[in-house]
C-alpha cells in the first residue's frame, strides 16, 4: 500500500509500503538477500543494481517508516550512529552544529571527538530557552540537532518554534524522535527537516536489531543523503530490515502498553520515600509537562529518577532487580534499567554530567510491556534492599 494520510496509524504500521509479492502472492515482504540484480541491458534494470545502493526489502522498510513519520522518503542505516555520521557529512569543515545540551552519549561522543577532527565544531544549548539557542547562531552555523524528549533527562523542546528560527536562518533542522516513536510525535509535521530514529529501540521493539533510519520531505536533502548512504555504505542487512519491519507491525499496540505501564511506575516512584525526584513527561510535576501535552499525543515509556543517596544506594538497588534487566539500550518489550553516568553517558566528561544532573544517584528506566504489578513489585523489592553505607 502506498503512502496515505487518510488511514489510521495502526493501518500504516501494517500496510504502508507493503504489497503482496508479485511472484508468489506472499503477504509478508520477502527477505531479498541477493547482493546484485540482473539487468536487461547495460544500465537498464528494475530499480535495483547492487544491494548497497538499494535493496527491495530495505526499500519496503524505508517507505513504511516514512509513512509513519508523514514523510515523503526514508533512508535506512546500519545503526542510529551511522545515520548521525551520514547526516553530519551534509556539512563541511569550518561549519558549526548547534546541539541540544542533553543528548545520547554516542551523539555527544561523535560530535565532540570525531566531527571536531574534520573541522566541524559543535555548540551546546538548552533549546527550551529559545533566545539562548538563537544567540548562538553565526554565519558558520549550518545544522541544528535536538532530541525531544532528551536522553536521559527527558527535556521537551518546542519543535515548531525552533523550526521557525532554523528556517529563518536557512539551517538544516534534525530531530531525534527515538524516545517516543512516530506513534506519539511527528517532528516533520512540526517543521523539522529531518527526523532520525535508532530503529534498535521502539521501532523494532524486540532488542534483536541494531539499525537507524532518517526520514524527510525535502527532495534535495533526500538526493544528497541517498548519495552519501551509497558512497559511505553504512547500510543495514536485508534480514535486519525484515526484522524491523515485522516489529513495526505492532508498534501502535506496544507503545500504548509501554505508556500505560510507565504512568503506573512513575506514580509509584513519585510516592516512594527512597526516591528524591521522578522525571516523566506525563506527570504534572515535570517542568515541561504542558509542552509535552501540546506537542505529543502521549508521553512514552521512558522514566528517569534520582534515588536518595549516592552510588552505594544506586548499586544496591540495581543489583537486586530481578525482572528489570540492567542493560544499555531501551524500547524493547522487556523492561530495562540503566545507570547513565557509568553506562550510556560515560563518554560525557564528569563536569558536564554533573552540570546536567547525570549524577551517581540518577537512574533511567525503559518500561516494558510486562504486567505492571510485577514490575512495581520488583522495584519495591530492590528498594527494600537499600541500606545506609557504613561509615
CSV table of C-alpha atoms in Angstrom, one decimal:
chain,number,residue,atom,x,y,z
A,1,UNK,CA,0.0,0.0,0.0
A,2,UNK,CA,1.4,3.4,-1.0
A,3,UNK,CA,1.7,6.3,1.5
A,4,UNK,CA,-1.7,7.5,2.5
A,5,UNK,CA,-2.6,10.1,5.2
A,6,UNK,CA,-6.3,9.0,5.2
A,7,UNK,CA,-5.7,5.8,7.1
A,8,UNK,CA,-5.0,5.3,10.8
A,9,UNK,CA,-1.6,4.8,12.4
A,10,UNK,CA,-2.1,1.1,13.0
A,11,UNK,CA,-3.1,0.6,9.4
A,12,UNK,CA,0.0,2.4,8.3
A,13,UNK,CA,2.2,0.2,10.6
A,14,UNK,CA,0.9,-2.9,9.0
A,15,UNK,CA,0.4,-1.9,5.3
A,16,UNK,CA,2.3,1.2,4.3
A,17,UNK,CA,4.9,0.4,1.7
A,18,UNK,CA,3.9,-3.2,1.8
A,19,UNK,CA,2.4,-5.0,-1.2
A,20,UNK,CA,1.9,-8.8,-1.9
A,21,UNK,CA,4.9,-10.4,-3.5
A,22,UNK,CA,4.2,-10.3,-7.3
A,23,UNK,CA,5.6,-13.8,-7.9
A,24,UNK,CA,4.1,-15.8,-5.0
A,25,UNK,CA,1.4,-13.5,-3.6
A,26,UNK,CA,3.1,-13.7,-0.2
A,27,UNK,CA,1.5,-11.1,2.1
A,28,UNK,CA,4.7,-10.7,4.2
A,29,UNK,CA,7.6,-8.9,2.5
A,30,UNK,CA,10.3,-11.4,1.3
A,31,UNK,CA,13.9,-11.1,2.5
A,32,UNK,CA,15.9,-10.3,-0.6
A,33,UNK,CA,19.4,-11.5,0.2
A,34,UNK,CA,20.8,-11.0,-3.3
A,35,UNK,CA,23.8,-8.7,-3.4
A,36,UNK,CA,23.3,-8.0,-7.1
A,37,UNK,CA,20.4,-7.8,-9.6
A,38,UNK,CA,20.2,-8.8,-13.3
A,39,UNK,CA,19.9,-6.1,-15.9
A,40,UNK,CA,18.1,-6.4,-19.2
A,41,UNK,CA,20.7,-4.2,-20.9
A,42,UNK,CA,23.6,-2.2,-19.6
A,43,UNK,CA,22.0,0.4,-17.3
A,44,UNK,CA,18.5,-1.0,-17.8
A,45,UNK,CA,17.2,-2.5,-14.6
A,46,UNK,CA,14.1,-2.9,-12.5
A,47,UNK,CA,15.2,-0.3,-9.9
A,48,UNK,CA,17.9,-2.3,-8.2
A,49,UNK,CA,21.5,-2.8,-9.2
A,50,UNK,CA,23.6,-3.6,-6.1
A,51,UNK,CA,22.3,-4.1,-2.6
A,52,UNK,CA,24.5,-1.3,-1.1
A,53,UNK,CA,22.8,1.1,-3.5
A,54,UNK,CA,19.3,-0.3,-3.0
A,55,UNK,CA,17.6,-3.5,-1.8
A,56,UNK,CA,13.9,-4.5,-2.2
A,57,UNK,CA,13.5,-5.4,1.5
A,58,UNK,CA,15.2,-2.2,2.6
A,59,UNK,CA,13.0,-0.1,0.3
A,60,UNK,CA,9.8,-1.5,1.9
A,61,UNK,CA,11.1,-0.7,5.4
A,62,UNK,CA,12.2,2.8,4.4
A,63,UNK,CA,8.8,3.5,2.7
A,64,UNK,CA,7.0,2.1,5.8
A,65,UNK,CA,8.8,4.3,8.3
A,66,UNK,CA,8.4,7.4,6.0
A,67,UNK,CA,4.7,6.9,6.1
A,68,UNK,CA,4.6,6.7,9.9
A,69,UNK,CA,6.6,10.0,10.1
A,70,UNK,CA,4.4,11.7,7.5
A,71,UNK,CA,7.4,12.0,5.3
A,72,UNK,CA,8.0,11.5,1.5
A,73,UNK,CA,11.1,9.4,1.9
A,74,UNK,CA,13.2,7.3,4.3
A,75,UNK,CA,16.7,6.0,4.3
A,76,UNK,CA,17.9,3.2,6.5
A,77,UNK,CA,21.4,2.8,8.1
A,78,UNK,CA,23.4,0.2,9.9
A,79,UNK,CA,22.8,2.0,13.3
A,80,UNK,CA,21.5,5.2,14.7
A,81,UNK,CA,25.1,6.4,15.0
A,82,UNK,CA,25.6,5.6,11.3
A,83,UNK,CA,22.6,7.8,10.5
A,84,UNK,CA,24.2,10.6,12.6
A,85,UNK,CA,27.5,10.3,10.9
A,86,UNK,CA,25.9,10.4,7.4
A,87,UNK,CA,23.8,13.5,8.2
A,88,UNK,CA,26.9,15.3,9.5
A,89,UNK,CA,28.5,14.6,6.2
A,90,UNK,CA,26.0,17.0,4.7
A,91,UNK,CA,28.1,19.8,6.0
A,92,UNK,CA,31.8,20.6,5.6
A,93,UNK,CA,34.9,21.6,7.5
A,94,UNK,CA,34.5,25.1,9.1
A,95,UNK,CA,30.8,24.6,9.6
A,96,UNK,CA,29.1,24.6,13.0
A,97,UNK,CA,26.4,22.4,14.6
A,98,UNK,CA,24.2,23.6,17.5
A,99,UNK,CA,23.2,20.6,19.5
A,100,UNK,CA,20.9,20.1,22.5
A,101,UNK,CA,22.9,20.0,25.7
A,102,UNK,CA,21.3,16.7,26.8
A,103,UNK,CA,21.7,14.0,24.2
A,104,UNK,CA,22.6,10.4,23.8
A,105,UNK,CA,26.2,9.8,24.9
A,106,UNK,CA,27.1,8.4,21.4
A,107,UNK,CA,25.9,11.6,19.8
A,108,UNK,CA,28.0,13.7,22.2
A,109,UNK,CA,31.0,11.4,21.5
A,110,UNK,CA,30.8,11.7,17.8
A,111,UNK,CA,30.3,15.4,17.7
A,112,UNK,CA,32.9,16.2,20.3
A,113,UNK,CA,35.6,13.6,19.4
A,114,UNK,CA,35.1,12.7,15.7
A,115,UNK,CA,33.4,15.6,13.9
A,116,UNK,CA,35.8,18.0,15.5
A,117,UNK,CA,38.7,16.3,13.8
A,118,UNK,CA,37.1,17.1,10.5
A,119,UNK,CA,36.8,20.8,11.3
A,120,UNK,CA,33.2,20.7,12.3
A,121,UNK,CA,32.6,22.4,15.7
A,122,UNK,CA,29.6,22.0,18.0
A,123,UNK,CA,27.9,24.4,20.3
A,124,UNK,CA,25.6,23.2,23.0
A,125,UNK,CA,22.3,24.8,24.1
A,126,UNK,CA,19.3,24.1,26.2
A,127,UNK,CA,16.7,24.6,23.5
A,128,UNK,CA,13.9,25.1,26.0
A,129,UNK,CA,15.3,28.7,26.2
A,130,UNK,CA,14.8,29.7,22.6
A,131,UNK,CA,16.7,33.0,22.9
A,132,UNK,CA,19.7,31.2,24.2
A,133,UNK,CA,19.7,29.0,21.1
A,134,UNK,CA,19.2,31.8,18.6
A,135,UNK,CA,22.0,33.8,20.2
A,136,UNK,CA,24.4,31.0,19.3
A,137,UNK,CA,23.7,31.2,15.5
A,138,UNK,CA,26.5,32.6,13.3
A,139,UNK,CA,27.2,32.6,9.6
A,140,UNK,CA,29.1,29.3,10.2
A,141,UNK,CA,26.1,27.5,11.7
A,142,UNK,CA,24.6,25.0,9.2
A,143,UNK,CA,22.8,22.3,11.2
A,144,UNK,CA,20.8,22.1,14.4
A,145,UNK,CA,20.3,18.8,16.3
A,146,UNK,CA,17.8,18.2,19.1
A,147,UNK,CA,16.2,15.3,20.9
A,148,UNK,CA,12.7,15.7,22.4
A,149,UNK,CA,12.3,14.1,24.8
A,150,UNK,CA,16.0,14.1,25.5
A,151,UNK,CA,18.2,11.2,26.6
A,152,UNK,CA,18.3,10.8,29.6
A,153,UNK,CA,16.8,13.9,31.3
A,154,UNK,CA,13.6,13.8,29.3
A,155,UNK,CA,13.5,17.5,28.5
A,156,UNK,CA,10.8,18.6,26.0
A,157,UNK,CA,11.6,21.4,23.5
A,158,UNK,CA,9.2,23.4,21.3
A,159,UNK,CA,10.0,21.8,17.9
A,160,UNK,CA,7.6,24.2,16.0
A,161,UNK,CA,9.2,27.3,17.4
A,162,UNK,CA,12.8,26.0,16.8
A,163,UNK,CA,11.7,25.2,13.2
A,164,UNK,CA,10.7,28.9,12.6
A,165,UNK,CA,14.1,30.0,13.6
A,166,UNK,CA,16.0,27.4,11.6
A,167,UNK,CA,14.0,28.3,8.5
A,168,UNK,CA,14.7,32.0,9.0
A,169,UNK,CA,18.4,31.2,9.1
A,170,UNK,CA,18.4,28.5,6.4
A,171,UNK,CA,19.6,25.8,8.7
A,172,UNK,CA,19.1,22.0,8.5
A,173,UNK,CA,16.9,21.1,11.5
A,174,UNK,CA,17.2,17.5,12.7
A,175,UNK,CA,15.1,15.9,15.5
A,176,UNK,CA,15.9,12.6,17.1
A,177,UNK,CA,12.5,11.1,17.7
A,178,UNK,CA,13.7,7.8,19.2
A,179,UNK,CA,12.3,8.2,22.7
A,180,UNK,CA,8.6,8.4,21.8
A,181,UNK,CA,8.5,7.0,18.2
A,182,UNK,CA,6.2,8.2,15.4
A,183,UNK,CA,3.2,6.9,17.4
A,184,UNK,CA,3.4,9.8,19.8
A,185,UNK,CA,5.1,12.6,17.9
A,186,UNK,CA,5.9,13.6,14.2
A,187,UNK,CA,8.7,16.2,14.1
A,188,UNK,CA,8.3,16.7,10.3
A,189,UNK,CA,4.8,17.8,10.7
A,190,UNK,CA,6.0,20.3,13.3
A,191,UNK,CA,8.6,21.8,10.9
A,192,UNK,CA,11.8,19.7,11.2
A,193,UNK,CA,13.7,19.0,8.0
A,194,UNK,CA,14.9,15.5,9.1
A,195,UNK,CA,13.7,13.1,11.7
A,196,UNK,CA,16.1,10.4,13.0
A,197,UNK,CA,15.5,7.1,14.9
A,198,UNK,CA,17.6,4.5,16.4
A,199,UNK,CA,15.5,1.7,15.0
A,200,UNK,CA,17.1,-0.5,17.6
A,201,UNK,CA,14.7,1.0,20.1
A,202,UNK,CA,10.9,1.3,19.8
A,203,UNK,CA,10.6,0.9,16.1
A,204,UNK,CA,12.0,-2.6,16.1
A,205,UNK,CA,11.0,-3.1,19.7
A,206,UNK,CA,12.5,-6.6,20.4
A,207,UNK,CA,16.1,-5.9,21.2
A,208,UNK,CA,17.4,-8.0,18.3
A,209,UNK,CA,18.4,-5.4,15.7
A,210,UNK,CA,20.9,-2.6,15.6
A,211,UNK,CA,19.8,-0.1,12.9
A,212,UNK,CA,18.9,3.5,12.2
A,213,UNK,CA,16.7,5.5,9.8
A,214,UNK,CA,16.3,9.1,8.6
A,215,UNK,CA,13.0,10.5,7.1
A,216,UNK,CA,12.2,13.8,5.5
A,217,UNK,CA,10.1,15.7,2.9
A,218,UNK,CA,12.8,17.8,1.2
A,219,UNK,CA,13.7,16.0,-2.1
A,220,UNK,CA,17.1,17.8,-2.4
A,221,UNK,CA,18.1,16.5,1.1
A,222,UNK,CA,17.0,13.1,0.0
A,223,UNK,CA,19.2,13.1,-3.0
A,224,UNK,CA,22.2,14.2,-1.0
A,225,UNK,CA,21.6,11.7,1.8
A,226,UNK,CA,20.9,8.9,-0.7
A,227,UNK,CA,24.2,9.6,-2.4
A,228,UNK,CA,26.0,9.5,1.0
A,229,UNK,CA,24.2,6.4,2.0
A,230,UNK,CA,25.6,4.7,-1.1
A,231,UNK,CA,29.0,6.3,-1.0
A,232,UNK,CA,29.7,5.6,2.7
A,233,UNK,CA,27.9,2.3,2.7
A,234,UNK,CA,26.7,2.1,6.3
A,235,UNK,CA,23.6,0.2,5.4
A,236,UNK,CA,21.6,-2.5,7.3
A,237,UNK,CA,21.3,-6.1,6.1
A,238,UNK,CA,18.0,-7.2,4.4
A,239,UNK,CA,17.4,-9.5,7.3
A,240,UNK,CA,17.6,-6.7,9.8
A,241,UNK,CA,15.2,-4.6,7.6
A,242,UNK,CA,12.8,-7.5,7.6
A,243,UNK,CA,13.0,-8.0,11.4
A,244,UNK,CA,12.4,-4.2,12.0
A,245,UNK,CA,9.5,-4.2,9.5
A,246,UNK,CA,8.0,-7.1,11.5
A,247,UNK,CA,8.5,-5.2,14.7
A,248,UNK,CA,6.8,-2.1,13.4
A,249,UNK,CA,3.6,-4.1,12.7
A,250,UNK,CA,2.9,-4.0,16.4
A,251,UNK,CA,4.3,-0.5,17.2
A,252,UNK,CA,1.0,1.1,17.9
A,253,UNK,CA,-0.1,-1.7,20.3
A,254,UNK,CA,3.3,-1.8,22.1
A,255,UNK,CA,3.5,2.0,22.6
A,256,UNK,CA,0.1,2.1,24.3
A,257,UNK,CA,1.2,-0.6,26.7
A,258,UNK,CA,4.6,1.0,27.3
A,259,UNK,CA,2.9,4.2,28.3
A,260,UNK,CA,0.2,2.5,30.3
A,261,UNK,CA,2.9,0.8,32.4
A,262,UNK,CA,5.1,3.9,32.6
A,263,UNK,CA,2.4,6.0,34.1
A,264,UNK,CA,1.8,3.4,36.8
A,265,UNK,CA,5.5,3.1,37.5
A,266,UNK,CA,6.1,6.9,37.6
A,267,UNK,CA,3.2,7.4,40.0
A,268,UNK,CA,4.6,4.6,42.2
A,269,UNK,CA,8.1,6.1,42.2
A,270,UNK,CA,6.8,9.6,42.9
A,271,UNK,CA,5.3,8.4,46.2
A,272,UNK,CA,8.3,6.3,47.3
A,273,UNK,CA,10.3,7.5,50.3
A,274,UNK,CA,13.6,6.4,48.8
A,275,UNK,CA,13.1,8.4,45.6
A,276,UNK,CA,14.2,12.0,45.6
A,277,UNK,CA,12.8,13.0,42.2
A,278,UNK,CA,10.9,11.5,39.3
A,279,UNK,CA,11.2,12.7,35.7
A,280,UNK,CA,8.4,11.7,33.4
A,281,UNK,CA,6.7,14.0,30.9
A,282,UNK,CA,3.3,12.5,31.8
A,283,UNK,CA,3.5,13.8,35.4
A,284,UNK,CA,2.2,17.3,36.1
A,285,UNK,CA,5.4,17.7,38.2
A,286,UNK,CA,7.5,17.6,35.0
A,287,UNK,CA,8.7,21.1,34.2
A,288,UNK,CA,7.8,20.6,30.5
A,289,UNK,CA,4.5,18.7,31.0
A,290,UNK,CA,2.4,21.4,29.3
A,291,UNK,CA,4.7,21.5,26.3
A,292,UNK,CA,4.7,17.7,26.1
A,293,UNK,CA,0.9,17.6,26.2
A,294,UNK,CA,0.7,20.2,23.5
A,295,UNK,CA,3.3,18.7,21.2
A,296,UNK,CA,2.9,15.0,21.6
A,297,UNK,CA,0.0,12.5,21.5
A,298,UNK,CA,1.3,10.6,24.5
A,299,UNK,CA,4.3,10.5,26.9
A,300,UNK,CA,6.1,7.3,26.1
A,301,UNK,CA,7.7,4.6,28.2
A,302,UNK,CA,10.9,6.3,29.5
A,303,UNK,CA,11.3,7.4,33.1
A,304,UNK,CA,14.3,8.8,34.9
A,305,UNK,CA,14.6,9.3,38.7
A,306,UNK,CA,17.0,10.1,41.5
A,307,UNK,CA,17.5,7.6,44.3
A,308,UNK,CA,18.0,9.2,47.8
A,309,UNK,CA,21.7,8.7,48.4
A,310,UNK,CA,24.6,8.1,46.0
A,311,UNK,CA,26.5,5.4,44.1
A,312,UNK,CA,26.2,3.0,47.1
A,313,UNK,CA,22.4,3.1,47.2
A,314,UNK,CA,22.2,3.1,43.4
A,315,UNK,CA,24.3,-0.1,43.1
A,316,UNK,CA,22.3,-1.9,45.8
A,317,UNK,CA,19.1,-1.0,44.0
A,318,UNK,CA,20.3,-2.0,40.6
A,319,UNK,CA,22.0,-5.2,41.7
A,320,UNK,CA,18.8,-6.5,43.4
A,321,UNK,CA,16.3,-6.2,40.5
A,322,UNK,CA,15.1,-9.5,39.0
A,323,UNK,CA,12.7,-8.7,36.2
A,324,UNK,CA,14.2,-5.3,35.2
A,325,UNK,CA,17.4,-6.1,33.3
A,326,UNK,CA,20.4,-3.9,34.0
A,327,UNK,CA,21.4,-3.2,30.4
A,328,UNK,CA,22.0,-0.4,27.9
A,329,UNK,CA,19.5,0.4,25.2
A,330,UNK,CA,15.7,0.9,25.5
A,331,UNK,CA,12.4,0.5,23.8
A,332,UNK,CA,12.2,-3.3,23.8
A,333,UNK,CA,9.2,-5.3,25.1
A,334,UNK,CA,11.3,-6.2,28.2
A,335,UNK,CA,11.9,-3.7,30.9
A,336,UNK,CA,15.5,-2.3,31.2
A,337,UNK,CA,17.2,-0.2,33.8
A,338,UNK,CA,20.3,1.8,33.2
A,339,UNK,CA,22.8,3.9,35.2
A,340,UNK,CA,23.7,6.6,32.7
A,341,UNK,CA,26.7,8.1,34.5
A,342,UNK,CA,28.5,4.7,34.3
A,343,UNK,CA,26.8,3.2,31.2
A,344,UNK,CA,25.2,5.1,28.3
A,345,UNK,CA,26.6,8.5,29.1
A,346,UNK,CA,30.0,7.6,30.5
A,347,UNK,CA,31.7,9.3,27.4
A,348,UNK,CA,30.4,12.7,28.6
A,349,UNK,CA,33.0,14.4,30.8
A,350,UNK,CA,32.2,14.3,34.6
A,351,UNK,CA,32.0,18.1,34.8
A,352,UNK,CA,29.4,18.2,32.0
A,353,UNK,CA,27.4,15.3,33.5
A,354,UNK,CA,27.3,16.9,36.9
A,355,UNK,CA,26.1,20.2,35.4
A,356,UNK,CA,23.3,18.4,33.5
A,357,UNK,CA,22.3,16.4,36.5
A,358,UNK,CA,23.5,13.0,35.4
A,359,UNK,CA,24.8,12.0,38.8
A,360,UNK,CA,25.6,8.8,40.7
A,361,UNK,CA,22.1,8.5,42.1
A,362,UNK,CA,20.5,9.0,38.7
A,363,UNK,CA,18.6,6.0,37.1
A,364,UNK,CA,16.9,5.6,33.7
A,365,UNK,CA,14.1,3.1,33.2
A,366,UNK,CA,12.8,1.8,29.9
A,367,UNK,CA,9.4,0.4,30.9
A,368,UNK,CA,8.4,-2.7,29.1
A,369,UNK,CA,5.1,-4.4,28.5
A,370,UNK,CA,5.1,-7.0,31.2
A,371,UNK,CA,2.4,-6.9,33.9
A,372,UNK,CA,2.8,-3.6,35.7
A,373,UNK,CA,2.1,-5.2,39.1
A,374,UNK,CA,5.2,-7.4,38.6
A,375,UNK,CA,7.4,-4.5,37.5
A,376,UNK,CA,6.4,-2.5,40.6
A,377,UNK,CA,6.8,-5.4,42.9
A,378,UNK,CA,10.3,-5.9,41.6
A,379,UNK,CA,11.2,-2.2,42.1
A,380,UNK,CA,9.8,-2.4,45.6
A,381,UNK,CA,11.8,-5.4,46.5
A,382,UNK,CA,15.0,-3.8,45.2
A,383,UNK,CA,14.3,-0.6,47.1
A,384,UNK,CA,13.9,-2.7,50.3
A,385,UNK,CA,17.5,-4.0,49.8
A,386,UNK,CA,19.0,-0.5,50.1
A,387,UNK,CA,20.8,0.1,53.4
A,388,UNK,CA,22.8,3.0,54.5
A,389,UNK,CA,26.5,2.9,53.6
A,390,UNK,CA,28.7,2.1,56.6
A,391,UNK,CA,31.0,5.0,57.5
